N, CA, C and O of each residue as an XYZ file, in Angstrom:
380
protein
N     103.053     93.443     71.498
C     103.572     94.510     72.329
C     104.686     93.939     73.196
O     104.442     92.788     73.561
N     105.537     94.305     73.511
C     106.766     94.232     73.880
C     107.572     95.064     75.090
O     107.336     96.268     74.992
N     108.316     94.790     76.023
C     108.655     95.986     77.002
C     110.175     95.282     77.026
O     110.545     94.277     76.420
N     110.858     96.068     77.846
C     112.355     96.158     77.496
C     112.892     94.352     78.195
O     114.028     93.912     78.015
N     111.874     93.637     78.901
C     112.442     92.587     78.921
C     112.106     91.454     77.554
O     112.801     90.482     77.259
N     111.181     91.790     77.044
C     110.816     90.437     76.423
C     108.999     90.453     75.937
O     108.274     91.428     76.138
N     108.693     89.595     75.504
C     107.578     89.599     75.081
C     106.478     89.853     76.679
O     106.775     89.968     77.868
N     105.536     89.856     76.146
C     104.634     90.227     77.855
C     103.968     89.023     77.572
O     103.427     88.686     78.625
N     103.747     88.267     76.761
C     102.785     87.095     76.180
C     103.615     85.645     76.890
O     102.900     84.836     77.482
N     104.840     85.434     76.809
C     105.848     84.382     77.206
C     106.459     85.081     78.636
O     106.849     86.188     79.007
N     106.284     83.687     79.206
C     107.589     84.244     80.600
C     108.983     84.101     80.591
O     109.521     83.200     79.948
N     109.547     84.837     81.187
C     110.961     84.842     80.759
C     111.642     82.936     81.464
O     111.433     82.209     82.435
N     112.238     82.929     80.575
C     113.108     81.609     81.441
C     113.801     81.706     82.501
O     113.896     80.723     83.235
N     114.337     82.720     82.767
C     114.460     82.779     84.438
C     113.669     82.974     85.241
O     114.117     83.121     86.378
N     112.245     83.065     85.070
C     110.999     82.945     85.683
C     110.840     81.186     86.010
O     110.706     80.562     87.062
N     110.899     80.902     85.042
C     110.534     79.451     84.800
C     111.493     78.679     85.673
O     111.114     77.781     86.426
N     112.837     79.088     85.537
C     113.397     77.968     86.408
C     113.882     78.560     87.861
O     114.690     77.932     88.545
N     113.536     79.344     88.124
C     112.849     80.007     89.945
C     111.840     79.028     89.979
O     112.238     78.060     90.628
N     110.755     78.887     89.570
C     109.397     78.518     89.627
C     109.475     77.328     90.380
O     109.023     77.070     91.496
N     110.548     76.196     89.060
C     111.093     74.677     89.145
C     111.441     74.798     90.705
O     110.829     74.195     91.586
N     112.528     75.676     90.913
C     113.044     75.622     91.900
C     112.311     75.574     93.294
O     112.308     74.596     94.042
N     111.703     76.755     93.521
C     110.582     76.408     94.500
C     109.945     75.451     94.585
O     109.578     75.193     95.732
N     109.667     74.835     93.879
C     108.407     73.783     93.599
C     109.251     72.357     94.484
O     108.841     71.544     95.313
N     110.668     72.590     93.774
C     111.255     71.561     93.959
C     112.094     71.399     95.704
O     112.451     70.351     96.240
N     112.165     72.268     96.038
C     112.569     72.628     98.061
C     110.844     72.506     98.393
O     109.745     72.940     98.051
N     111.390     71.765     99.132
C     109.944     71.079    100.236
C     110.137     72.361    101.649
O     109.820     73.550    101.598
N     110.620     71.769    102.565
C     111.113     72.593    103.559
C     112.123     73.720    103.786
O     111.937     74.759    104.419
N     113.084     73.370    103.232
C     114.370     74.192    103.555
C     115.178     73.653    104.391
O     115.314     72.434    104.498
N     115.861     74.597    105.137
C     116.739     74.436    106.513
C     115.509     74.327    107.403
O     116.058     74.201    108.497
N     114.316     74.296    107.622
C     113.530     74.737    108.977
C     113.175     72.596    109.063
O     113.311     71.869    110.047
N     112.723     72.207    107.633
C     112.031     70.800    108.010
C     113.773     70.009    108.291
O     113.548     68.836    107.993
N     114.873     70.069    108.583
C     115.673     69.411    108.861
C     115.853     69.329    110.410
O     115.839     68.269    111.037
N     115.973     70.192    110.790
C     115.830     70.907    112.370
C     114.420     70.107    113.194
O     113.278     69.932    112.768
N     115.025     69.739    114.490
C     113.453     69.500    115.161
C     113.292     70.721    116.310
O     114.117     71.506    116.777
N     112.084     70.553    116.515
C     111.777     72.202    117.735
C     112.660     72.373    118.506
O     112.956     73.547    118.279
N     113.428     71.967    119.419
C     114.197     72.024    120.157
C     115.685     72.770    119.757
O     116.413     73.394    120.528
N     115.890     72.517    118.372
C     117.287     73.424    117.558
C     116.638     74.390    116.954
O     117.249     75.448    116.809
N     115.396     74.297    116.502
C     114.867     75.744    116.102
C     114.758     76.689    117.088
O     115.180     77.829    116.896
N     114.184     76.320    118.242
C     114.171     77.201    119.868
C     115.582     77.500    119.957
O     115.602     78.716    120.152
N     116.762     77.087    119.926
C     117.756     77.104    120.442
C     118.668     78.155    119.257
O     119.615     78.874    119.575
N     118.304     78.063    118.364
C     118.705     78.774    116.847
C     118.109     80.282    117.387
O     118.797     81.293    117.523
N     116.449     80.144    117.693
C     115.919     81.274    117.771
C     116.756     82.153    118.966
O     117.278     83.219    118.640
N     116.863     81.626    120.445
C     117.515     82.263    121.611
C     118.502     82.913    121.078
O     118.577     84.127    121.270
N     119.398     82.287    120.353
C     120.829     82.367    119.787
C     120.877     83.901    118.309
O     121.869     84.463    117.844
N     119.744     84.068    118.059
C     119.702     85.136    117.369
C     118.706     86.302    117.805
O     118.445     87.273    117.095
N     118.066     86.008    119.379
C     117.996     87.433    119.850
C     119.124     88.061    120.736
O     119.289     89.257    120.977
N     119.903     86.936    121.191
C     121.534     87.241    121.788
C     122.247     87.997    121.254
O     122.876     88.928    121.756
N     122.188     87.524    119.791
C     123.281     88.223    118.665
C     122.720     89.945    118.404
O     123.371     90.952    118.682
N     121.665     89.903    117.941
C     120.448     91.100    117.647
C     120.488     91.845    118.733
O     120.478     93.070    118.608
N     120.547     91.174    120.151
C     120.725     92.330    121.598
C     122.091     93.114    121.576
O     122.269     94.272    121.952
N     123.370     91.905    120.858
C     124.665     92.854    121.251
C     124.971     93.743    120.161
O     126.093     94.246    120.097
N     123.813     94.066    119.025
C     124.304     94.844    117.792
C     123.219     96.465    118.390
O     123.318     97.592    117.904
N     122.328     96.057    119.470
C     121.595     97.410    120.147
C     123.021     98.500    120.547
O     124.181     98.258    120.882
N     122.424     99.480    120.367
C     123.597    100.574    121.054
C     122.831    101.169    122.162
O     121.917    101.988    122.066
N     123.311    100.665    123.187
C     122.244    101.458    124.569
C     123.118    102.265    124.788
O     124.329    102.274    124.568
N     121.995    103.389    125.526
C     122.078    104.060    125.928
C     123.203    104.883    127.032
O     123.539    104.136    127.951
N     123.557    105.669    127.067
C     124.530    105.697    128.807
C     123.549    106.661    129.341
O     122.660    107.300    128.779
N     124.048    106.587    130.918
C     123.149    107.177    131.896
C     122.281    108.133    131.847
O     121.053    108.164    131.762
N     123.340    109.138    131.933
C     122.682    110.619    131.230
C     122.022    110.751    130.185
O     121.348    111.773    130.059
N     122.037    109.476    128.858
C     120.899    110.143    127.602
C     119.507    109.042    128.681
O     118.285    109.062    128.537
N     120.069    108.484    129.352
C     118.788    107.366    129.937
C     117.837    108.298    131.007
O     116.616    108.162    130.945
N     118.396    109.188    131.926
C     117.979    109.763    132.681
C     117.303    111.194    132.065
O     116.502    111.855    132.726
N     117.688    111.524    130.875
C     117.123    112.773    130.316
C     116.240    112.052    129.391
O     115.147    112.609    129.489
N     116.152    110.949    128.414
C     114.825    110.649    128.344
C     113.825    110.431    129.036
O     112.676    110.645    128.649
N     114.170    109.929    130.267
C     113.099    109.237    131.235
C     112.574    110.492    131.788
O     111.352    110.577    131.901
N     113.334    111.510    132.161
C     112.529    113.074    132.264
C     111.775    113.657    131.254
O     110.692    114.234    131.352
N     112.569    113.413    130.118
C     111.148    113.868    129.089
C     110.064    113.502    129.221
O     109.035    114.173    129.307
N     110.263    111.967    129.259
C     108.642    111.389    128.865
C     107.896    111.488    130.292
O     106.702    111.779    130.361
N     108.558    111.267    131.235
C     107.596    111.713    132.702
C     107.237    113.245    132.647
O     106.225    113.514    133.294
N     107.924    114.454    131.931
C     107.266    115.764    131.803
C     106.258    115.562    130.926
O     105.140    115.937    131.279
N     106.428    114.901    129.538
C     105.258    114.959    128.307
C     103.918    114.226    128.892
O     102.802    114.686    128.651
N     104.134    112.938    129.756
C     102.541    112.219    130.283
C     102.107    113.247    131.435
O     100.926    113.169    131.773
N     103.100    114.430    132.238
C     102.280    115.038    133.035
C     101.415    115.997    132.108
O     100.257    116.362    132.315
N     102.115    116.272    131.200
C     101.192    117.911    130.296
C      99.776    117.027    129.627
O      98.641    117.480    129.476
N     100.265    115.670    129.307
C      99.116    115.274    128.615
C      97.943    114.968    129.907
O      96.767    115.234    129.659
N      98.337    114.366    131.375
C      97.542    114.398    132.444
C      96.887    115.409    132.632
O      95.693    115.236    132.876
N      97.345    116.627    132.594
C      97.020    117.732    133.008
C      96.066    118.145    131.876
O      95.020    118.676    132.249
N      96.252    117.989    130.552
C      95.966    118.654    129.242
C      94.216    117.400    129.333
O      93.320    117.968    128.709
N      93.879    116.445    129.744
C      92.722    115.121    129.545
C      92.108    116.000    130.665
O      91.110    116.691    130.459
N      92.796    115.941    131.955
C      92.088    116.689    133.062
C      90.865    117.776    132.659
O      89.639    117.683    132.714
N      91.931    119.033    132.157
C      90.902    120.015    131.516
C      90.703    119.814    130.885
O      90.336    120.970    130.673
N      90.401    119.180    129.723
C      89.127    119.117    128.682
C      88.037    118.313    129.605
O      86.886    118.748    129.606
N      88.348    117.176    130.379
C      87.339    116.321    131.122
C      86.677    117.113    132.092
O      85.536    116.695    132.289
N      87.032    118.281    132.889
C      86.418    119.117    133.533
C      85.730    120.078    132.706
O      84.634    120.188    133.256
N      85.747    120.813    131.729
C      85.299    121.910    130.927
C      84.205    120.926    130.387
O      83.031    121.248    130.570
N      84.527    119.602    129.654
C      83.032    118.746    129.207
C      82.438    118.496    130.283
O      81.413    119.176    130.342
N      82.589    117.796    131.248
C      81.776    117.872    132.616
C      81.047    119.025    133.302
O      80.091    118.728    134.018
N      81.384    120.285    133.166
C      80.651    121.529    133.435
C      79.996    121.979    132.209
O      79.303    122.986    132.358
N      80.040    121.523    131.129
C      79.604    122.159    129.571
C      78.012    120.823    129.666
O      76.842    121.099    129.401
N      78.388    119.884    129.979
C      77.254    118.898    129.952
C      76.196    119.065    131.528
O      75.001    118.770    131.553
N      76.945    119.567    132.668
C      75.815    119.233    133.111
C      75.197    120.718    133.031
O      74.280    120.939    133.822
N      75.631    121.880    132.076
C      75.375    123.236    132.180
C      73.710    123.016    130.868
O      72.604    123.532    131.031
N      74.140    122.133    129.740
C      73.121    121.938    128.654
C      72.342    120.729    129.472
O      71.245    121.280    129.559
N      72.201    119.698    130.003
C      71.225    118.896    131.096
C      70.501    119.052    132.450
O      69.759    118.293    133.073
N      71.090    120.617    132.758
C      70.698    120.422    133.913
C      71.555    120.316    135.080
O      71.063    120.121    136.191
C-alpha cells in the first residue's frame, strides 16, 4: 500500500537525514552562551516585543477602564443577589 509520498513501509530519506541531523547538534546556539548572555539576549527581546505593542491612546484607555469598572459593578451587584436570595431560600428550608 502506498500514499502519494512513497511507500508507508520505508521512511522517506529526507526523514532520515533530519533525523542524522538532530542527533548530530548537541546544544545549539543556547550551549555556546553562558547565563549571563542568555539573561541579557532574553531582556533584549522583551524590549524589542514591547516596541512592536500598539498601545493604546488616552481616550481608548479611559473608555476601557470604564467598561470594565461598569461590567465588575453589574457582576458585584449580579453575586450580591443571588447570595442574598440563597441566603433567605436556605435559612427559609432550615429554619
Amino acid at each position: 500500500m502506498t500514499d502519494a509520498v512513497g511507500s508507508i513501509d520505508t521512511p522517506d530519506a529526507q526523514d532520515e537525514v533530519s533525523e542524522s541531523k538532530k542527533r548530530a547538534r548537541k546544544g545549539g546556539k543556547r550551549a555556546k552562551k553562558g547565563p549571563l548572555k542568555r539573561l541579557a539576549t532574553f531582556y533584549r527581546q522583551i524590549i524589542a516585543e514591547l516596541r512592536k505593542v500598539v498601545w493604546p491612546s488616552r481616550n481608548q484607555l479611559t473608555s476601557y477602564t470604564t467598561v470594565v469598572i461598569f461590567f465588575v459593578a453589574i457582576m458585584i451587584a449580579l453575586v450580591t443577589v443571588i447570595d442574598y436570595g440563597l441566603n433567605h431560600a436556605a435559612k427559609y428550608v432550615f429554619g
